[in-house]
Short mmCIF file of C-alpha atoms and ligand atoms in Angstrom, two decimals:
data_model
loop_
_atom_site.label_atom_id
_atom_site.label_comp_id
_atom_site.label_asym_id
_atom_site.label_seq_id
_atom_site.Cartn_x
_atom_site.Cartn_y
_atom_site.Cartn_z
CA MET A 9 124.78 100.39 122.15
CA GLU A 10 124.91 97.96 123.85
CA ASN A 11 125.38 94.66 121.51
CA ILE A 12 124.30 91.98 123.08
CA LEU A 13 125.77 89.48 120.67
CA ASN A 14 129.60 90.43 122.30
CA ASN A 15 128.09 89.06 125.32
CA LEU A 16 126.69 86.10 123.73
CA PRO A 17 128.88 82.31 122.67
CA LYS A 18 129.88 82.05 118.86
CA SER A 19 128.40 78.71 118.71
CA SER A 20 124.70 80.05 119.52
CA LEU A 21 123.48 83.09 119.36
CA LEU A 22 119.52 82.29 119.82
CA TYR A 23 117.99 78.99 121.00
CA SER A 24 118.29 76.31 117.62
CA MET A 25 114.37 76.57 118.10
CA ASN A 26 112.44 74.46 115.67
CA PRO A 27 109.59 75.67 113.47
CA ILE A 28 106.28 74.53 114.05
CA GLY A 29 104.00 72.35 111.55
CA VAL A 30 107.71 72.13 109.22
CA GLY A 31 106.50 70.21 105.93
CA THR A 32 102.43 70.62 106.94
CA PHE A 33 99.72 72.77 105.81
CA ASN A 34 99.92 74.19 109.66
CA ILE A 35 103.03 75.59 109.38
CA GLU A 36 103.73 78.34 110.79
CA SER A 37 104.25 82.01 110.18
CA LEU A 38 108.28 84.11 110.63
CA THR A 39 106.35 86.18 112.49
CA SER A 40 104.02 84.17 114.83
CA TYR A 41 108.48 82.23 115.21
CA VAL A 42 110.47 85.69 115.76
CA THR A 43 107.98 86.02 118.15
CA ARG A 44 107.99 82.64 120.38
CA LEU A 45 111.78 82.54 119.94
CA SER A 46 111.72 86.01 121.45
CA SER A 47 109.75 84.89 124.51
CA ALA A 48 111.33 81.64 125.67
CA HIS A 49 114.28 84.72 125.59
CA ASN A 50 112.55 86.49 127.73
CA ILE A 51 113.58 89.86 125.81
CA THR A 52 111.03 91.45 123.66
CA LEU A 53 110.99 91.52 120.55
CA GLY A 54 111.84 94.80 120.22
CA VAL A 55 115.51 94.50 122.25
CA LEU A 56 115.33 91.15 119.92
CA PHE A 57 115.94 93.27 116.74
CA THR A 58 117.16 96.62 117.90
CA LYS A 59 119.85 94.73 120.43
CA ILE A 60 119.72 91.68 118.60
CA ILE A 61 119.39 91.36 115.10
CA TYR A 62 119.15 94.58 113.12
CA PRO A 63 123.10 94.58 114.50
CA PHE A 64 123.37 91.34 113.45
CA LEU A 65 122.54 92.48 109.75
CA GLU A 66 124.52 95.51 110.29
CA LYS A 67 121.72 97.93 110.20
CA GLU A 68 121.33 101.91 111.12
CA ASN A 69 118.39 102.36 110.55
CA PHE A 70 115.59 101.51 111.90
CA PRO A 71 112.74 102.25 113.61
CA ARG A 72 113.45 102.70 117.15
CA ASP A 73 110.97 100.83 118.79
CA GLY A 74 112.87 97.87 116.77
CA ILE A 75 108.64 96.94 115.15
CA LYS A 76 106.70 99.03 113.40
CA ALA A 77 103.56 96.88 113.31
CA ASN A 78 101.78 97.75 110.89
CA LYS A 79 104.18 96.86 109.02
CA SER A 80 104.99 93.62 109.71
CA SER A 81 102.92 91.88 107.74
CA ALA A 82 105.58 92.22 105.04
CA PHE A 83 107.52 89.56 107.46
CA ASN A 84 105.32 87.15 106.34
CA ASN A 85 105.07 87.80 101.85
CA PHE A 86 107.92 88.27 99.92
CA HIS A 87 109.42 91.20 101.43
CA TYR A 88 113.00 91.99 101.34
CA ASN A 89 112.36 92.79 104.95
CA SER A 90 111.51 88.58 104.81
CA ASN A 91 114.22 88.13 103.31
CA GLU A 92 116.54 89.37 105.67
CA LEU A 93 115.10 88.42 108.40
CA VAL A 94 115.48 85.03 107.35
CA TYR A 95 119.07 85.74 106.70
CA ALA A 96 119.55 86.71 109.94
CA LEU A 97 117.40 84.14 112.14
CA THR A 98 118.92 81.29 110.11
CA ASN A 99 122.54 82.50 110.67
CA LEU A 100 121.56 82.92 115.02
CA THR A 101 119.33 80.04 114.86
CA THR A 102 121.31 77.07 112.68
CA ILE A 103 117.65 76.13 111.71
CA LYS A 104 117.46 75.75 108.23
CA ASN A 105 114.89 76.66 105.55
CA LEU A 106 113.06 79.69 107.40
CA GLU A 107 111.86 80.57 103.57
CA ASN A 108 109.04 78.24 103.96
CA LEU A 109 107.62 80.09 106.93
CA THR A 110 107.30 83.06 104.14
CA LEU A 111 105.91 83.47 100.32
CA ILE A 112 109.53 84.56 99.50
CA ASN A 113 109.60 81.20 97.00
CA PHE A 114 106.23 82.38 95.87
CA ASN A 115 107.30 85.74 94.60
CA SER A 116 107.21 85.09 91.06
CA PHE A 117 103.94 83.32 91.28
CA LEU A 118 102.18 85.66 93.47
CA SER A 119 101.71 89.50 93.16
CA ASP A 120 102.73 91.39 96.59
CA TYR A 121 99.15 92.35 98.06
CA GLU A 122 98.18 87.73 99.06
CA VAL A 123 99.48 88.32 103.08
CA ARG A 124 97.02 90.63 105.63
CA SER A 125 97.60 93.19 106.99
CA THR A 126 97.01 92.57 109.90
CA LYS A 127 96.43 89.09 112.04
CA TYR A 128 93.39 86.46 111.57
CA TRP A 129 93.37 83.62 113.68
CA CYS A 130 90.93 81.14 115.35
CA PRO A 131 90.48 81.17 118.55
CA LEU A 132 89.96 77.13 118.43
CA CYS A 133 93.02 76.08 117.62
CA PHE A 134 94.94 78.99 120.27
CA GLN A 135 93.03 76.75 122.86
CA ASP A 136 93.73 73.86 121.48
CA CYS A 137 97.66 73.96 121.79
CA ARG A 138 96.39 75.48 125.56
CA ASN A 139 94.71 72.22 126.44
CA ASN A 140 97.63 70.59 124.17
CA LYS A 141 99.80 72.01 126.53
CA SER A 142 101.95 72.96 123.43
CA PRO A 143 103.13 76.98 122.00
CA ILE A 144 100.35 78.16 120.77
CA TYR A 145 101.73 79.22 116.92
CA GLU A 146 99.83 81.71 114.06
CA LYS A 147 99.79 79.29 111.28
CA LEU A 148 100.77 80.95 107.76
CA LEU A 149 97.81 79.92 106.35
CA TRP A 150 95.89 82.68 107.83
CA SER A 151 98.07 84.89 106.18
CA PHE A 152 96.29 84.23 103.60
CA GLU A 153 93.75 87.57 102.59
CA VAL A 154 92.01 85.24 100.60
CA VAL A 155 91.36 82.79 103.97
CA GLU A 156 88.48 83.26 105.81
CA VAL A 157 87.66 80.10 108.03
CA CYS A 158 89.09 77.96 109.96
CA PHE A 159 88.87 73.91 108.20
CA GLU A 160 89.15 71.89 111.39
CA HIS A 161 86.94 74.37 113.60
CA ARG A 162 84.21 75.08 111.31
CA CYS A 163 84.02 78.82 112.65
CA LYS A 164 85.69 82.54 110.92
CA LEU A 165 89.00 83.94 111.15
CA VAL A 166 88.75 86.63 114.12
CA ASN A 167 90.53 89.91 114.12
CA SER A 168 90.20 91.93 117.75
CA CYS A 169 91.07 91.04 120.69
CA PRO A 170 87.51 90.03 122.90
CA SER A 171 87.74 92.79 125.56
CA CYS A 172 89.26 95.42 124.17
CA ASN A 173 88.22 95.05 120.32
CA ASN A 174 91.49 96.16 119.82
CA ILE A 175 92.52 93.98 115.36
CA GLN A 176 96.24 92.56 116.05
CA TYR A 177 99.22 93.29 114.00
CA HIS A 178 102.03 89.86 113.38
CA MET A 179 104.19 91.68 115.80
CA THR A 180 104.62 94.02 118.15
CA ARG A 181 107.33 95.61 120.35
CA SER A 182 106.87 93.33 122.91
CA GLY A 183 103.38 90.93 122.02
CA ARG A 184 103.66 87.98 122.14
CA THR A 185 101.20 84.49 120.60
CA GLY A 186 98.10 84.44 121.94
CA HIS A 187 97.83 87.63 123.53
CA CYS A 188 96.43 91.35 122.38
CA TYR A 189 99.90 93.22 122.33
CA ILE A 190 97.29 95.75 123.88
CA CYS A 191 96.10 94.84 126.45
CA ASP A 192 97.54 90.58 126.66
CA THR A 193 93.66 89.56 126.84
CA TYR A 194 93.91 85.73 126.13
CA LEU A 195 92.93 85.90 122.22
CA GLY A 196 91.85 82.20 122.29
CA LEU A 197 88.05 82.80 123.75
CA THR A 198 87.35 85.31 121.30
CA ASP A 199 83.72 85.14 119.64
CA CYS A 200 83.67 83.42 116.42
CA ARG A 201 81.04 82.74 113.86
CA LYS A 202 80.39 79.62 113.28
CA TYR A 203 79.51 77.61 109.88
CA GLU A 204 75.24 77.09 110.52
CA GLU A 205 75.45 80.73 111.16
CA LEU A 206 77.37 81.35 107.28
CA PRO A 207 75.77 80.85 103.47
CA GLN A 208 76.66 76.96 102.37
CA ASP A 209 78.11 78.70 99.43
CA TYR A 210 80.19 80.63 100.76
CA ILE A 211 82.04 77.69 102.92
CA VAL A 212 81.98 75.67 99.19
CA TRP A 213 84.17 79.10 98.34
CA GLN A 214 86.20 79.14 101.41
CA LYS A 215 86.98 75.45 100.83
CA TRP A 216 87.93 75.38 97.96
CA ILE A 217 90.12 78.47 98.41
CA ILE A 218 92.17 76.70 101.15
CA GLU A 219 92.60 72.69 99.99
CA ASN A 220 94.41 74.28 97.45
CA ILE A 221 96.46 77.08 99.32
CA LYS A 222 97.19 73.59 101.28
CA GLU A 223 98.30 72.18 99.08
CA LEU A 224 101.41 75.12 98.56
CA LEU A 225 102.23 75.12 101.91
CA ILE A 226 103.30 71.44 102.02
CA LEU A 227 105.48 72.28 99.37
CA ASN A 228 109.15 71.72 100.33
CA GLN A 229 111.38 74.48 99.37
CA GLN A 230 113.27 72.44 96.91
CA GLU A 231 110.13 72.58 94.90
CA ARG A 232 109.26 75.77 95.79
CA VAL A 233 112.20 77.33 93.98
CA TYR A 234 111.31 75.26 91.37
CA ASN A 235 107.81 76.13 90.64
CA ASN A 236 108.79 79.24 91.27
CA LYS A 237 111.80 79.72 88.86
CA LYS A 238 108.38 78.32 86.35
CA TRP A 239 106.80 81.35 86.70
CA ILE A 240 109.46 84.77 86.07
CA ASN A 241 108.77 84.61 82.63
CA TYR A 242 104.62 85.61 84.04
CA GLY A 243 102.90 86.40 80.96
CA GLU A 244 103.89 83.86 78.45
CA ASN A 245 103.21 81.32 81.39
CA ILE A 246 100.17 83.17 82.39
CA GLU A 247 98.98 83.01 78.11
CA TYR A 248 99.87 79.78 78.08
CA ILE A 249 97.67 78.33 80.24
CA ILE A 250 95.17 80.74 79.30
CA ASN A 251 95.33 79.61 75.59
CA LEU A 252 95.20 76.66 76.71
CA ILE A 253 91.97 75.61 78.64
CA ALA A 254 90.35 77.83 75.97
CA ASN A 255 91.20 75.42 73.00
CA ASN A 256 90.45 72.64 75.41
CA TYR A 257 86.74 74.22 75.97
CA GLY A 258 86.10 75.43 72.03
CA ILE A 259 85.65 78.47 73.71
CA LYS A 260 85.79 81.89 73.93
CA LYS A 261 88.83 84.28 75.78
CA ASN A 262 86.61 86.32 76.64
CA ASP A 263 84.10 83.88 78.16
CA ILE A 264 86.72 81.89 79.92
CA PHE A 265 86.26 85.38 81.71
CA LYS A 266 82.95 86.03 82.56
CA VAL A 267 82.51 82.45 83.50
CA SER A 268 84.99 83.07 86.13
CA ASN A 269 83.83 86.65 86.82
CA ILE A 270 86.78 88.15 86.19
CA PRO A 271 87.31 91.77 84.37
CA ARG A 272 88.44 90.57 80.76
CA ARG A 273 91.15 94.20 80.90
CA LEU A 274 93.13 92.06 84.10
CA TYR A 275 93.92 89.48 81.70
CA SER A 276 95.95 92.27 79.70
CA TYR A 277 97.30 92.96 83.34
CA TRP A 278 98.52 89.85 83.36
CA LYS A 279 100.14 88.85 79.76
CA ASN A 280 102.35 91.91 79.34
CA GLY A 281 103.77 91.26 82.67
CA GLN A 282 102.45 94.38 84.36
CA ARG A 283 100.25 92.56 87.38
CA LYS A 284 100.39 89.47 88.68
CA ALA A 285 96.97 87.74 88.23
CA SER A 286 95.39 87.23 92.22
CA LEU A 287 95.34 84.62 93.93
CA TYR A 288 91.00 84.75 94.38
CA SER A 289 91.31 85.17 90.41
CA VAL A 290 93.49 82.31 89.98
CA LEU A 291 91.73 80.28 92.35
CA LYS A 292 88.63 81.56 90.27
CA LEU A 293 90.24 80.41 87.25
CA GLY A 294 90.99 76.62 89.15
CA TYR A 295 88.03 76.13 89.83
CA VAL A 296 85.81 76.78 86.94
CA THR A 297 88.42 74.59 85.02
CA SER A 298 89.04 72.44 87.82
CA ILE A 299 92.56 72.65 87.37
CA SER A 300 94.03 73.22 91.36
CA LEU A 301 96.49 75.60 92.73
CA ASN A 302 99.25 73.60 93.10
CA LYS A 303 98.93 72.39 89.26
CA PHE A 304 98.55 75.91 87.66
CA PHE A 305 101.85 76.83 90.34
CA SER A 306 103.73 73.21 89.33
CA HIS A 307 103.24 74.00 85.53
CA GLU A 308 102.16 70.27 85.66
CA GLU A 309 100.48 68.95 82.89
CA TYR A 310 96.89 70.55 83.40
CA ILE A 311 94.13 68.14 83.62
CA MET A 312 91.24 69.97 83.29
CA GLY A 313 87.43 69.38 84.37
CA GLU A 314 85.59 67.87 81.68
CA LYS A 315 82.74 70.71 81.43
CA ILE A 316 83.14 74.10 82.66
CA ARG A 317 81.79 74.31 86.34
CA ARG A 318 80.26 77.70 87.21
CA LEU A 319 81.33 79.40 90.47
CA PRO A 320 79.54 78.97 93.89
CA GLN A 321 76.50 81.81 93.20
CA TYR A 322 76.94 84.10 95.15
CA ILE A 323 79.79 85.00 93.80
CA TYR A 324 78.60 85.87 90.35
CA GLN A 325 76.39 88.26 92.03
CA ASN A 326 78.60 89.41 94.31
CA ASN A 327 76.53 91.09 96.98
CA LEU A 328 76.49 88.28 100.34
CA TYR A 329 76.74 91.35 102.28
CA LYS A 330 75.77 94.38 99.80
CA ASN A 331 72.56 94.93 102.05
CA GLN A 332 73.70 94.62 105.87
CA LYS A 333 75.21 98.20 105.37
CA LYS A 334 78.00 97.69 107.48
CA TYR A 335 81.09 95.40 105.50
CA GLU A 336 82.85 92.54 107.79
CA ILE A 337 86.18 93.82 107.59
CA ASN A 338 87.04 91.55 105.30
CA GLU A 339 84.70 92.29 102.36
CA LEU A 340 85.48 95.46 102.34
CA LYS A 341 88.73 94.85 102.17
CA GLU A 342 87.98 93.06 98.90
CA GLU A 343 86.41 96.04 97.99
CA LEU A 344 88.58 98.51 98.62
CA ARG A 345 91.06 95.96 96.60
CA ARG A 346 88.97 96.28 93.52
CA VAL A 347 88.42 100.11 93.48
CA ILE A 348 92.52 100.13 93.89
CA ILE A 349 92.27 98.09 90.51
CA LYS A 350 89.54 99.48 89.22
CA ASN A 351 91.82 103.15 89.60
CA GLU A 352 95.15 101.44 87.64
CA ASP A 353 92.14 101.66 85.12
CA LYS A 354 93.52 104.89 83.10
CA ASN A 355 90.64 105.44 81.13
CA ASN A 356 88.29 106.65 83.84
CA PRO A 357 89.82 108.43 86.12
CA PRO A 358 90.59 107.20 89.73
CA LEU A 359 87.96 107.27 92.43
CA SER A 360 88.28 109.84 95.39
CA LEU A 361 88.55 108.30 99.20
CA SER A 362 84.82 110.21 99.68
CA GLN A 363 83.06 108.87 96.55
CA ILE A 364 84.36 105.12 97.96
CA THR A 365 82.61 106.51 101.59
CA LYS A 366 79.57 107.05 100.64
CA ILE A 367 79.23 104.39 97.87
CA LEU A 368 79.52 102.13 100.30
CA GLY A 369 77.68 103.99 102.60
CA TYR A 370 80.03 105.35 104.90
CA LYS A 371 79.50 108.49 106.17
CA LYS A 372 83.51 109.70 107.43
CA THR A 373 85.95 108.75 105.13
CA GLU A 374 88.30 108.66 108.19
CA THR A 375 86.10 105.00 109.56
CA LEU A 376 87.60 103.36 106.79
CA ARG A 377 91.08 104.59 107.35
CA LYS A 378 90.90 103.55 110.55
CA LYS A 379 89.62 100.12 109.57
CA LEU A 380 92.00 100.08 106.72
CA PRO A 381 94.81 101.86 106.66
CA HIS A 382 96.93 100.15 103.83
CA GLU A 383 94.10 99.92 101.34
CA THR A 384 93.51 103.87 101.98
CA GLU A 385 96.74 104.83 101.40
CA ILE A 386 97.05 103.72 98.69
CA ILE A 387 93.63 104.41 97.24
CA VAL A 388 94.50 108.29 98.50
CA ASN A 389 97.83 109.22 97.20
CA LYS A 390 96.53 107.62 93.62
CA TYR A 391 94.49 111.04 93.94
CA LYS A 392 96.39 113.06 94.18
CA GLU A 393 98.35 111.74 91.89
CA TYR A 394 95.23 112.06 89.83
CA ILE A 395 94.74 115.41 90.75
CA ASN A 396 99.24 116.76 90.40
CA GLU A 397 98.61 115.66 86.85
CA LYS A 398 95.25 116.80 85.71
CA ASN A 399 96.52 120.70 87.29
CA ILE A 400 99.71 120.30 85.86
CA LYS A 401 98.65 119.87 82.18
CA MET A 402 94.83 121.90 83.34
CA LYS A 403 97.80 124.92 83.91
CA ASP A 404 99.90 124.12 80.65
CA ASP A 405 96.16 125.13 78.70
CA LEU A 406 96.18 128.16 80.51
CA ARG A 407 99.42 128.58 80.04
CA SER A 408 99.18 129.21 76.66
CA ILE A 409 95.97 131.20 75.84
CA ILE A 410 97.17 133.49 78.10
CA ILE A 411 100.68 133.67 76.16
CA LYS A 412 98.32 133.63 72.99
CA LEU A 413 95.30 136.41 74.99
CA MET A 414 98.95 138.80 75.15
CA ASN A 415 100.33 138.01 71.76
CA ASP A 416 96.89 139.90 70.51
CA GLY A 417 96.42 142.55 72.76
CA ILE A 418 93.85 140.97 75.15
CA THR A 419 93.72 141.15 79.21
CA PRO A 420 93.54 137.88 80.59
CA SER A 421 91.36 138.15 82.69
CA SER A 422 89.58 135.85 84.19
CA SER A 423 86.69 136.87 82.13
CA ASN A 424 88.92 136.43 78.65
CA ILE A 425 89.91 133.22 79.43
CA GLU A 426 86.98 131.75 80.08
CA GLU A 427 85.90 132.58 77.17
CA GLU A 428 88.78 131.25 75.65
CA LEU A 429 87.95 127.97 77.09
CA LYS A 430 84.12 128.06 77.08
CA LYS A 431 84.30 127.29 80.30
CA PRO A 432 82.20 130.87 82.07
CA LYS A 433 82.41 129.95 84.81
CA PHE A 434 85.55 128.08 84.95
CA PHE A 435 86.85 130.40 88.40
CA TRP A 436 84.60 130.15 90.70
CA LYS A 437 85.85 127.82 91.70
CA ASN A 438 89.00 128.78 94.23
CA SER A 439 91.42 126.25 93.59
CA HIS A 440 91.54 127.10 89.24
CA ARG A 441 91.60 130.73 91.14
CA GLU A 442 94.90 129.71 92.22
CA ILE A 443 96.28 128.52 89.80
CA LEU A 444 95.87 132.04 87.48
CA SER A 445 96.74 133.48 89.81
CA ASP A 446 99.77 132.29 90.50
CA LEU A 447 100.62 131.74 86.45
CA LEU A 448 99.41 135.27 86.14
CA GLU A 449 102.83 136.00 88.06
CA GLU A 450 104.74 133.56 86.74
CA LEU A 451 104.73 135.12 83.41
CA GLY A 452 105.55 138.42 85.19
CA VAL A 453 101.31 139.93 83.80
CA VAL A 454 101.35 140.71 87.76
CA LYS A 455 103.47 141.35 91.04
CA LYS A 456 102.81 139.16 94.11
CA SER A 457 101.67 141.76 96.06
CA LYS A 458 103.01 141.88 100.26
ZN1 ZN B 16 91.25 76.28 114.72
ZN1 ZN B 17 92.87 93.58 124.28
#
């Protein structure tokens, strides 16, 4: 493969282009930065990755086109990919602190699904850039799952092209910032819903979310690293804070979770380090106690509000959008997230995608798959895993019954097995009959017919 590296002067392999908004909450995302970098060099992102970045990293296996659009959100997270890309770009551009364009230094505090898999933007922010003749860029703030509005322009973020309706990814092979990767339409003219059209409660809640995340984004690298280190033992930290809240208000832990609208059992996952609290949960806890996200994270002295403050009402009702059968993509995602968390509960069988489709009022599982490929895949895999485990257990049970019957000199016919199982219609089901015939063959009771 041709290696462009050899043709470039050694001192500056790529332009030393500064990221936008460093030190402010408007800081650019890494995927936005690298997209603008490719445009500045007049090459596509695909070429930048396959001919420069991957050779620099001495990678041998990478996507043929260089970019997997639906996985590209990982570059803004604290994934291995983002670390590699930061390393490569730091060397190739000589620009420092590119970690700050990602969540790399939040990895011990944040769970790994805070970054949304598709791109959201504020069209009016794009338009502002254009009016000011400054480059169009995407904010790291917008990649947070919980952020749904633009504060400055008092409107909802959007995620699909106004002319072809396609959802947009953080990076695509030949994408450029501010334009649809399929039809190249300028995305600064997308219609967005204004504050006036949104419930007041919802805006109050979004305001809390955004103000808090902004505080995290303005932290410099040292501060991020310092705070992050404190959270290496996640369980201990979270337990400490919850105890503190309980003591401060003289209330039971159960009541903390009740008023924060957080299922109590999640706390046991957090405590034993099985899972980190989602930003959504931390923000709710913070809201009721008036502890800002930054205080939470930096472990400063926790000064709490005098009284527990209740969350905006709609969060308790949990049904802001329930009456509209057609969910908005964010709400839908949140619903699926809830299912994913619930599906981890070992006491209940996980829900299958078709059950969820029905519950949410859709007709076809395909609709959900198309809208949210990542989330539905997690759900499908979990269910498959569950069915496999169930089948293995059932096979074991059947095996012992067959062996027992044979030892007793009884033919292991399906009716005899059903009697032993005390489940009269057990073999009416095709999949059960298949398992039985496999077992009979395995145990040498019958030979497979050719
Ligand atoms: Zn805006
Ligand atoms: Zn388009």
